[in-house]
Amino acid sequence: MAKLHSYFVLCPLIDQKSFLGVSEDKDAEYVIVTLGRNVVNKYRLSDQKQVGGWTSKEHITAAVIFDKDQDAYVGVFNKNIIKIWKEDSDNLDKVKKYKFPLNILRLVPRQGEPSLVIFENGNCASLPYALENRKTYESKGSLKDNEGIVDIATYTLNKVGHVCYVTKDNKDRYEIVTSPLREELGDLEKSKVAKIKITRRDDVYVVGELIDTKDKPTVYILWNDAKMTLYDLTKKSWKTIGTVPWVSALSSVSLAWMGKNHLLVFGSNTEQDGAIIVAYNTLLGVGSCRYPMKMYTEGARMYCFNDRIILEASNHIGMLPYVLETKRNLSSLLGSHEIIQNECTEIADWGTPTKPLYSVSEEIKELLKLGLTERVICSQILQPYFEKSDCKSIKKVLKEFKDVPESVLVQLLSYTLKLVDYTDADLSSFEEFGQWFTDFSKKSKDVHELLNYAFEISFSDALLIPDLRKYLTLNDTLFLLAYISHMLIDSESDFDTDYESKLCDWCILLTDAFYQQFLMTKDEKVTQVLHNTLQVVSSLVKQLDKIDDLLPLLNKFVTRRFKPDESEDTLSYTIELMQI
């Protein structure tokens, strides 16, 4: 993520129209500012102090650069003259002139190679080659008469230097022009010049562009609907990144590359009452941070040098330090992602049948067409069956659902308890209730099976407890505890360990739901039912402990290491309990 710090004024601007640009100096801590037609200054970024500068009577027509190959400063004068001078030069008017028959548009420094001279007609050449052949240089251009270059960058692909232009004609149509550069000469291989039109199917137009070659050769295009697209110069393919937030795309927008998947955007804010700087994450398609400005400058030049933003304002050159973090904080992305409407909708055909492959009743099919959830469908389907009092149908319908609402589960328990009619059962006597339990399971088989199935349904404790307290009475709870206790020890009941675990969960759930009533009541029946439940659980725990003690002996039988006459003295180890 990106963070923007406080804004500083680097230097005052003499005249905005005559400002030509900012370029990197020999040392990364310094920048070269071509303030006007006659003034070039050097500034230190750390304290915004001027450390040098030159003036000229002849008009400077392109931003001055530092050429590392010649270890000197290079400038364009009167559009067709190049001058090269050292830092200690005090008078640019006395520096040697190299006059060209063609107008020069810009000088582009290159990493590890001589700088490139870009002519207005689209041709180019390396600085040494251009100086040696300036009088015989070809005048036939690679651009049309109604086209002009708006952005230039160089990059290397497969160890071959390339140049990229973004051009614009008099009808505001944009194109990307790329070409390999001939080695040492630095001019275009005209047979390999490629042109890509910048268009979209919608009725939109370009409001900002940038060629980035620092991380990956890419051309970024911002449209007036705030969508950001990129053209990959290596893969030669287009991609839509996302929508740029907080910036109004109704007027022109300036772009610059920050690094680490971050693009810098400067434009008018959405309210059109000021300006804003936005750090835009091109990997995630979201705005990382923003910095509000009072004044918007249309077509402002913007650069990023040594973790600092250099921005052209109305009456000064501003500087804004920034930090790019490698770690992504999700909290800083909240609310920054705009909703993107897809340009086109592709209808996928997965070859699946329109009818479901599983069998469901006609009632459920009709509700599925409405897009209802399984819980809602279950609630609507079961209500008529509760009113009809049809036990078999209720159980059959319940088996068609995996997600049964807790409210329906409590309703099922309440309905089943009414059918059981346990008023004649003695809950406090464990033996008598056991006899009642046996008779009930034989006489009311359908109700017995429905109640048993109710304990099998999955549930959420937090959602079920409020409904249990609301719709079940204390007597209902005592009956259920006694009923589950007998199910746990009933030898005739045949159920697996998962079901047995759910019965134990129900005992815990009922105790949690009604523990206050258990504590506050003085009814002997409550105490006796809880005591019986405790005895059943304790008995089961003791049986598990016996099995645990028996396992080592069984293991000896299996491994044939058991000796019947083995005494404690011959055992491999003994365990003694000491009373402290």
PDB file of C-alpha atoms in Angstrom, residues 43-254:
ATOM      1  CA  TYR A  43      17.509  21.378  -6.751  1.00  0.00           C
ATOM      2  CA  ARG A  44      18.226  19.086  -3.835  1.00  0.00           C
ATOM      3  CA  LEU A  45      15.096  17.140  -2.921  1.00  0.00           C
ATOM      4  CA  SER A  46      15.913  16.626   0.769  1.00  0.00           C
ATOM      5  CA  ASP A  47      15.748  20.339   1.681  1.00  0.00           C
ATOM      6  CA  GLN A  48      14.305  21.905  -1.543  1.00  0.00           C
ATOM      7  CA  LYS A  49      17.382  24.096  -1.993  1.00  0.00           C
ATOM      8  CA  GLN A  50      18.800  25.253  -5.310  1.00  0.00           C
ATOM      9  CA  VAL A  51      22.359  23.955  -5.728  1.00  0.00           C
ATOM     10  CA  GLY A  52      23.105  25.157  -9.237  1.00  0.00           C
ATOM     11  CA  GLY A  53      21.689  26.454 -12.496  1.00  0.00           C
ATOM     12  CA  TRP A  54      22.287  28.000 -15.899  1.00  0.00           C
ATOM     13  CA  THR A  55      20.743  30.680 -18.080  1.00  0.00           C
ATOM     14  CA  SER A  56      20.750  31.136 -21.816  1.00  0.00           C
ATOM     15  CA  LYS A  57      19.880  33.896 -24.256  1.00  0.00           C
ATOM     16  CA  GLU A  58      18.731  31.305 -26.773  1.00  0.00           C
ATOM     17  CA  HIS A  59      15.358  29.697 -26.092  1.00  0.00           C
ATOM     18  CA  ILE A  60      15.382  26.248 -24.523  1.00  0.00           C
ATOM     19  CA  THR A  61      12.688  24.149 -26.222  1.00  0.00           C
ATOM     20  CA  ALA A  62      12.929  20.756 -24.429  1.00  0.00           C
ATOM     21  CA  ALA A  63      13.643  19.586 -20.901  1.00  0.00           C
ATOM     22  CA  VAL A  64      17.375  19.432 -20.139  1.00  0.00           C
ATOM     23  CA  ILE A  65      18.677  15.955 -19.261  1.00  0.00           C
ATOM     24  CA  PHE A  66      21.856  14.448 -17.831  1.00  0.00           C
ATOM     25  CA  ASP A  67      23.496  11.985 -20.238  1.00  0.00           C
ATOM     26  CA  LYS A  68      25.499   9.407 -18.278  1.00  0.00           C
ATOM     27  CA  ASP A  69      27.248   8.208 -21.408  1.00  0.00           C
ATOM     28  CA  GLN A  70      28.791  11.652 -21.963  1.00  0.00           C
ATOM     29  CA  ASP A  71      28.747  12.592 -18.265  1.00  0.00           C
ATOM     30  CA  ALA A  72      27.316  15.949 -19.248  1.00  0.00           C
ATOM     31  CA  TYR A  73      24.077  17.919 -19.514  1.00  0.00           C
ATOM     32  CA  VAL A  74      22.263  18.039 -22.855  1.00  0.00           C
ATOM     33  CA  GLY A  75      19.670  20.570 -23.974  1.00  0.00           C
ATOM     34  CA  VAL A  76      17.691  21.533 -27.066  1.00  0.00           C
ATOM     35  CA  PHE A  77      17.705  25.193 -28.164  1.00  0.00           C
ATOM     36  CA  ASN A  78      15.510  26.861 -30.770  1.00  0.00           C
ATOM     37  CA  LYS A  79      14.094  23.402 -31.628  1.00  0.00           C
ATOM     38  CA  ASN A  80      17.003  22.432 -33.908  1.00  0.00           C
ATOM     39  CA  ILE A  81      20.177  22.994 -31.853  1.00  0.00           C
ATOM     40  CA  ILE A  82      21.734  20.643 -29.293  1.00  0.00           C
ATOM     41  CA  LYS A  83      24.264  21.844 -26.722  1.00  0.00           C
ATOM     42  CA  ILE A  84      26.323  19.691 -24.350  1.00  0.00           C
ATOM     43  CA  TRP A  85      27.970  21.172 -21.251  1.00  0.00           C
ATOM     44  CA  LYS A  86      29.573  20.179 -17.971  1.00  0.00           C
ATOM     45  CA  GLU A  87      28.365  21.142 -14.518  1.00  0.00           C
ATOM     46  CA  ASP A  88      31.015  23.822 -14.077  1.00  0.00           C
ATOM     47  CA  SER A  89      29.992  25.667 -17.269  1.00  0.00           C
ATOM     48  CA  ASP A  90      28.927  29.207 -16.445  1.00  0.00           C
ATOM     49  CA  ASN A  91      27.823  30.507 -19.828  1.00  0.00           C
ATOM     50  CA  LEU A  92      25.633  28.364 -22.105  1.00  0.00           C
ATOM     51  CA  ASP A  93      25.862  30.913 -24.919  1.00  0.00           C
ATOM     52  CA  LYS A  94      29.544  29.989 -25.429  1.00  0.00           C
ATOM     53  CA  VAL A  95      28.931  26.220 -25.562  1.00  0.00           C
ATOM     54  CA  LYS A  96      29.394  24.488 -28.915  1.00  0.00           C
ATOM     55  CA  LYS A  97      26.246  24.210 -31.052  1.00  0.00           C
ATOM     56  CA  TYR A  98      25.114  21.177 -33.069  1.00  0.00           C
ATOM     57  CA  LYS A  99      22.535  22.374 -35.584  1.00  0.00           C
ATOM     58  CA  PHE A 100      20.046  19.971 -37.236  1.00  0.00           C
ATOM     59  CA  PRO A 101      17.932  20.368 -40.371  1.00  0.00           C
ATOM     60  CA  LEU A 102      14.954  18.871 -38.452  1.00  0.00           C
ATOM     61  CA  ASN A 103      13.047  20.072 -35.403  1.00  0.00           C
ATOM     62  CA  ILE A 104      13.832  18.146 -32.218  1.00  0.00           C
ATOM     63  CA  LEU A 105      10.940  17.252 -29.932  1.00  0.00           C
ATOM     64  CA  ARG A 106      12.625  15.757 -26.877  1.00  0.00           C
ATOM     65  CA  LEU A 107      15.697  14.090 -25.404  1.00  0.00           C
ATOM     66  CA  VAL A 108      15.130  10.733 -23.688  1.00  0.00           C
ATOM     67  CA  PRO A 109      17.832   9.348 -21.333  1.00  0.00           C
ATOM     68  CA  ARG A 110      18.410   5.583 -21.384  1.00  0.00           C
ATOM     69  CA  GLN A 111      19.794   3.280 -18.708  1.00  0.00           C
ATOM     70  CA  GLY A 112      23.274   2.070 -19.661  1.00  0.00           C
ATOM     71  CA  GLU A 113      23.037   3.421 -23.202  1.00  0.00           C
ATOM     72  CA  PRO A 114      23.383   6.803 -24.945  1.00  0.00           C
ATOM     73  CA  SER A 115      20.388   9.113 -24.767  1.00  0.00           C
ATOM     74  CA  LEU A 116      17.861   9.156 -27.585  1.00  0.00           C
ATOM     75  CA  VAL A 117      17.063  12.189 -29.731  1.00  0.00           C
ATOM     76  CA  ILE A 118      13.379  12.276 -30.736  1.00  0.00           C
ATOM     77  CA  PHE A 119      12.441  14.407 -33.759  1.00  0.00           C
ATOM     78  CA  GLU A 120       9.027  15.950 -34.300  1.00  0.00           C
ATOM     79  CA  ASN A 121       8.386  13.803 -37.364  1.00  0.00           C
ATOM     80  CA  GLY A 122       8.693  10.599 -35.297  1.00  0.00           C
ATOM     81  CA  ASN A 123      12.230   9.615 -36.262  1.00  0.00           C
ATOM     82  CA  CYS A 124      14.867   9.067 -33.591  1.00  0.00           C
ATOM     83  CA  ALA A 125      18.584   8.395 -33.183  1.00  0.00           C
ATOM     84  CA  SER A 126      21.104   7.850 -30.423  1.00  0.00           C
ATOM     85  CA  LEU A 127      22.806  11.075 -29.363  1.00  0.00           C
ATOM     86  CA  PRO A 128      26.328  10.244 -30.686  1.00  0.00           C
ATOM     87  CA  TYR A 129      24.982   9.032 -34.048  1.00  0.00           C
ATOM     88  CA  ALA A 130      22.690  12.044 -34.377  1.00  0.00           C
ATOM     89  CA  LEU A 131      25.539  14.488 -33.697  1.00  0.00           C
ATOM     90  CA  GLU A 132      27.849  12.845 -36.254  1.00  0.00           C
ATOM     91  CA  ASN A 133      25.199  12.629 -39.014  1.00  0.00           C
ATOM     92  CA  ARG A 134      23.151  15.720 -38.246  1.00  0.00           C
ATOM     93  CA  LYS A 135      23.650  17.340 -41.667  1.00  0.00           C
ATOM     94  CA  THR A 136      22.578  14.301 -43.689  1.00  0.00           C
ATOM     95  CA  TYR A 137      19.761  13.106 -41.451  1.00  0.00           C
ATOM     96  CA  GLU A 138      16.643  11.781 -43.177  1.00  0.00           C
ATOM     97  CA  SER A 139      13.755  14.225 -43.233  1.00  0.00           C
ATOM     98  CA  LYS A 140      11.002  11.754 -44.115  1.00  0.00           C
ATOM     99  CA  GLY A 141       9.037  11.090 -40.927  1.00  0.00           C
ATOM    100  CA  SER A 142       7.247   8.032 -39.566  1.00  0.00           C
ATOM    101  CA  LEU A 143       4.147   9.986 -38.475  1.00  0.00           C
ATOM    102  CA  LYS A 144       1.346  11.576 -40.479  1.00  0.00           C
ATOM    103  CA  ASP A 145       1.140  15.344 -40.775  1.00  0.00           C
ATOM    104  CA  ASN A 146      -1.923  15.552 -38.510  1.00  0.00           C
ATOM    105  CA  GLU A 147      -0.320  13.415 -35.776  1.00  0.00           C
ATOM    106  CA  GLY A 148       1.729  14.501 -32.792  1.00  0.00           C
ATOM    107  CA  ILE A 149       3.614  12.654 -30.058  1.00  0.00           C
ATOM    108  CA  VAL A 150       2.169  13.070 -26.555  1.00  0.00           C
ATOM    109  CA  ASP A 151       4.321  10.559 -24.662  1.00  0.00           C
ATOM    110  CA  ILE A 152       7.603   8.698 -25.246  1.00  0.00           C
ATOM    111  CA  ALA A 153       9.449   5.880 -23.468  1.00  0.00           C
ATOM    112  CA  THR A 154      12.147   3.356 -24.259  1.00  0.00           C
ATOM    113  CA  TYR A 155      12.416  -0.246 -23.080  1.00  0.00           C
ATOM    114  CA  THR A 156      14.379  -3.428 -23.728  1.00  0.00           C
ATOM    115  CA  LEU A 157      12.764  -6.620 -25.001  1.00  0.00           C
ATOM    116  CA  ASN A 158      14.859  -9.755 -25.631  1.00  0.00           C
ATOM    117  CA  LYS A 159      18.044  -7.662 -25.277  1.00  0.00           C
ATOM    118  CA  VAL A 160      16.889  -5.363 -28.086  1.00  0.00           C
ATOM    119  CA  GLY A 161      16.113  -1.699 -27.452  1.00  0.00           C
ATOM    120  CA  HIS A 162      12.608  -0.505 -28.339  1.00  0.00           C
ATOM    121  CA  VAL A 163      10.873   2.854 -28.423  1.00  0.00           C
ATOM    122  CA  CYS A 164       7.182   3.492 -27.775  1.00  0.00           C
ATOM    123  CA  TYR A 165       5.131   6.577 -28.695  1.00  0.00           C
ATOM    124  CA  VAL A 166       1.585   7.524 -27.823  1.00  0.00           C
ATOM    125  CA  THR A 167       0.324   9.738 -30.646  1.00  0.00           C
ATOM    126  CA  LYS A 168      -2.756  11.908 -31.046  1.00  0.00           C
ATOM    127  CA  ASP A 169      -4.255  13.361 -34.236  1.00  0.00           C
ATOM    128  CA  ASN A 170      -6.374  16.457 -34.797  1.00  0.00           C
ATOM    129  CA  LYS A 171      -9.553  14.432 -34.188  1.00  0.00           C
ATOM    130  CA  ASP A 172      -8.375  13.308 -30.713  1.00  0.00           C
ATOM    131  CA  ARG A 173      -7.703   9.748 -31.865  1.00  0.00           C
ATOM    132  CA  TYR A 174      -4.893   7.987 -30.038  1.00  0.00           C
ATOM    133  CA  GLU A 175      -2.453   5.338 -31.234  1.00  0.00           C
ATOM    134  CA  ILE A 176       0.415   3.329 -29.725  1.00  0.00           C
ATOM    135  CA  VAL A 177       3.482   3.175 -31.987  1.00  0.00           C
ATOM    136  CA  THR A 178       6.280   0.708 -31.186  1.00  0.00           C
ATOM    137  CA  SER A 179       9.468  -0.152 -33.012  1.00  0.00           C
ATOM    138  CA  PRO A 180      12.805  -1.905 -32.353  1.00  0.00           C
ATOM    139  CA  LEU A 181      15.875   0.325 -32.408  1.00  0.00           C
ATOM    140  CA  ARG A 182      18.911  -0.475 -34.522  1.00  0.00           C
ATOM    141  CA  GLU A 183      21.975  -1.173 -32.413  1.00  0.00           C
ATOM    142  CA  GLU A 184      24.371   1.786 -31.908  1.00  0.00           C
ATOM    143  CA  LEU A 185      22.401   3.913 -34.416  1.00  0.00           C
ATOM    144  CA  GLY A 186      19.300   4.111 -32.232  1.00  0.00           C
ATOM    145  CA  ASP A 187      16.965   4.805 -35.148  1.00  0.00           C
ATOM    146  CA  LEU A 188      13.717   3.005 -36.027  1.00  0.00           C
ATOM    147  CA  GLU A 189      13.589  -0.303 -37.874  1.00  0.00           C
ATOM    148  CA  LYS A 190      10.826   0.975 -40.123  1.00  0.00           C
ATOM    149  CA  SER A 191       9.938  -2.468 -41.422  1.00  0.00           C
ATOM    150  CA  LYS A 192       8.995  -3.502 -37.891  1.00  0.00           C
ATOM    151  CA  VAL A 193       7.043  -0.416 -36.818  1.00  0.00           C
ATOM    152  CA  ALA A 194       3.724  -1.467 -35.236  1.00  0.00           C
ATOM    153  CA  LYS A 195       0.688   0.754 -34.634  1.00  0.00           C
ATOM    154  CA  ILE A 196      -2.147  -0.103 -32.249  1.00  0.00           C
ATOM    155  CA  LYS A 197      -5.305   1.989 -32.128  1.00  0.00           C
ATOM    156  CA  ILE A 198      -6.569   2.999 -28.690  1.00  0.00           C
ATOM    157  CA  THR A 199     -10.325   2.456 -28.899  1.00  0.00           C
ATOM    158  CA  ARG A 200     -13.245   0.977 -27.014  1.00  0.00           C
ATOM    159  CA  ARG A 201     -16.650  -0.111 -28.204  1.00  0.00           C
ATOM    160  CA  ASP A 202     -18.422   2.335 -25.917  1.00  0.00           C
ATOM    161  CA  ASP A 203     -18.782   6.021 -26.713  1.00  0.00           C
ATOM    162  CA  VAL A 204     -15.888   7.086 -24.474  1.00  0.00           C
ATOM    163  CA  TYR A 205     -12.687   9.042 -24.939  1.00  0.00           C
ATOM    164  CA  VAL A 206      -9.177   9.158 -23.440  1.00  0.00           C
ATOM    165  CA  VAL A 207      -8.525  11.571 -20.554  1.00  0.00           C
ATOM    166  CA  GLY A 208      -5.099  10.316 -19.443  1.00  0.00           C
ATOM    167  CA  GLU A 209      -2.246   8.084 -20.617  1.00  0.00           C
ATOM    168  CA  LEU A 210       1.157   6.876 -19.428  1.00  0.00           C
ATOM    169  CA  ILE A 211       3.907   4.651 -20.799  1.00  0.00           C
ATOM    170  CA  ASP A 212       5.580   2.768 -17.945  1.00  0.00           C
ATOM    171  CA  THR A 213       8.814   0.902 -18.670  1.00  0.00           C
ATOM    172  CA  LYS A 214      10.356   0.801 -15.185  1.00  0.00           C
ATOM    173  CA  ASP A 215       8.698  -2.403 -13.960  1.00  0.00           C
ATOM    174  CA  LYS A 216       7.108  -3.878 -17.076  1.00  0.00           C
ATOM    175  CA  PRO A 217       6.600  -2.291 -20.516  1.00  0.00           C
ATOM    176  CA  THR A 218       2.987  -1.181 -20.278  1.00  0.00           C
ATOM    177  CA  VAL A 219       0.768   1.610 -21.609  1.00  0.00           C
ATOM    178  CA  TYR A 220      -1.933   2.778 -19.176  1.00  0.00           C
ATOM    179  CA  ILE A 221      -5.053   4.476 -20.551  1.00  0.00           C
ATOM    180  CA  LEU A 222      -7.679   6.279 -18.445  1.00  0.00           C
ATOM    181  CA  TRP A 223     -11.088   6.865 -20.022  1.00  0.00           C
ATOM    182  CA  ASN A 224     -13.758   9.432 -19.259  1.00  0.00           C
ATOM    183  CA  ASP A 225     -15.895   6.776 -17.501  1.00  0.00           C
ATOM    184  CA  ALA A 226     -13.006   6.416 -14.964  1.00  0.00           C
ATOM    185  CA  LYS A 227     -12.051   2.949 -16.218  1.00  0.00           C
ATOM    186  CA  MET A 228      -8.355   2.152 -16.336  1.00  0.00           C
ATOM    187  CA  THR A 229      -7.081  -0.175 -19.067  1.00  0.00           C
ATOM    188  CA  LEU A 230      -3.571  -1.293 -19.937  1.00  0.00           C
ATOM    189  CA  TYR A 231      -1.797  -2.523 -23.043  1.00  0.00           C
ATOM    190  CA  ASP A 232       0.997  -5.021 -22.365  1.00  0.00           C
ATOM    191  CA  LEU A 233       3.831  -4.223 -24.781  1.00  0.00           C
ATOM    192  CA  THR A 234       5.387  -7.672 -24.334  1.00  0.00           C
ATOM    193  CA  LYS A 235       2.220  -9.793 -24.689  1.00  0.00           C
ATOM    194  CA  LYS A 236       0.564  -7.262 -27.038  1.00  0.00           C
ATOM    195  CA  SER A 237      -2.774  -7.603 -25.263  1.00  0.00           C
ATOM    196  CA  TRP A 238      -5.350  -5.339 -23.606  1.00  0.00           C
ATOM    197  CA  LYS A 239      -6.693  -5.690 -20.064  1.00  0.00           C
ATOM    198  CA  THR A 240      -9.173  -3.708 -17.963  1.00  0.00           C
ATOM    199  CA  ILE A 241      -7.843  -3.069 -14.431  1.00  0.00           C
ATOM    200  CA  GLY A 242     -10.799  -1.353 -12.780  1.00  0.00           C
ATOM    201  CA  THR A 243     -12.334   2.018 -11.972  1.00  0.00           C
ATOM    202  CA  VAL A 244     -10.230   4.830 -10.500  1.00  0.00           C
ATOM    203  CA  PRO A 245     -12.001   6.282  -7.427  1.00  0.00           C
ATOM    204  CA  TRP A 246     -12.199   9.865  -6.072  1.00  0.00           C
ATOM    205  CA  VAL A 247     -11.075  11.503  -9.370  1.00  0.00           C
ATOM    206  CA  SER A 248     -13.362  13.184 -11.872  1.00  0.00           C
ATOM    207  CA  ALA A 249     -12.720  11.864 -15.382  1.00  0.00           C
ATOM    208  CA  LEU A 250     -14.677  14.674 -17.039  1.00  0.00           C
ATOM    209  CA  SER A 251     -11.460  16.676 -17.524  1.00  0.00           C
ATOM    210  CA  SER A 252      -7.877  15.673 -18.381  1.00  0.00           C
ATOM    211  CA  VAL A 253      -5.974  13.579 -15.819  1.00  0.00           C
ATOM    212  CA  SER A 254      -2.195  13.330 -15.293  1.00  0.00           C
TER     213      SER A 254
END
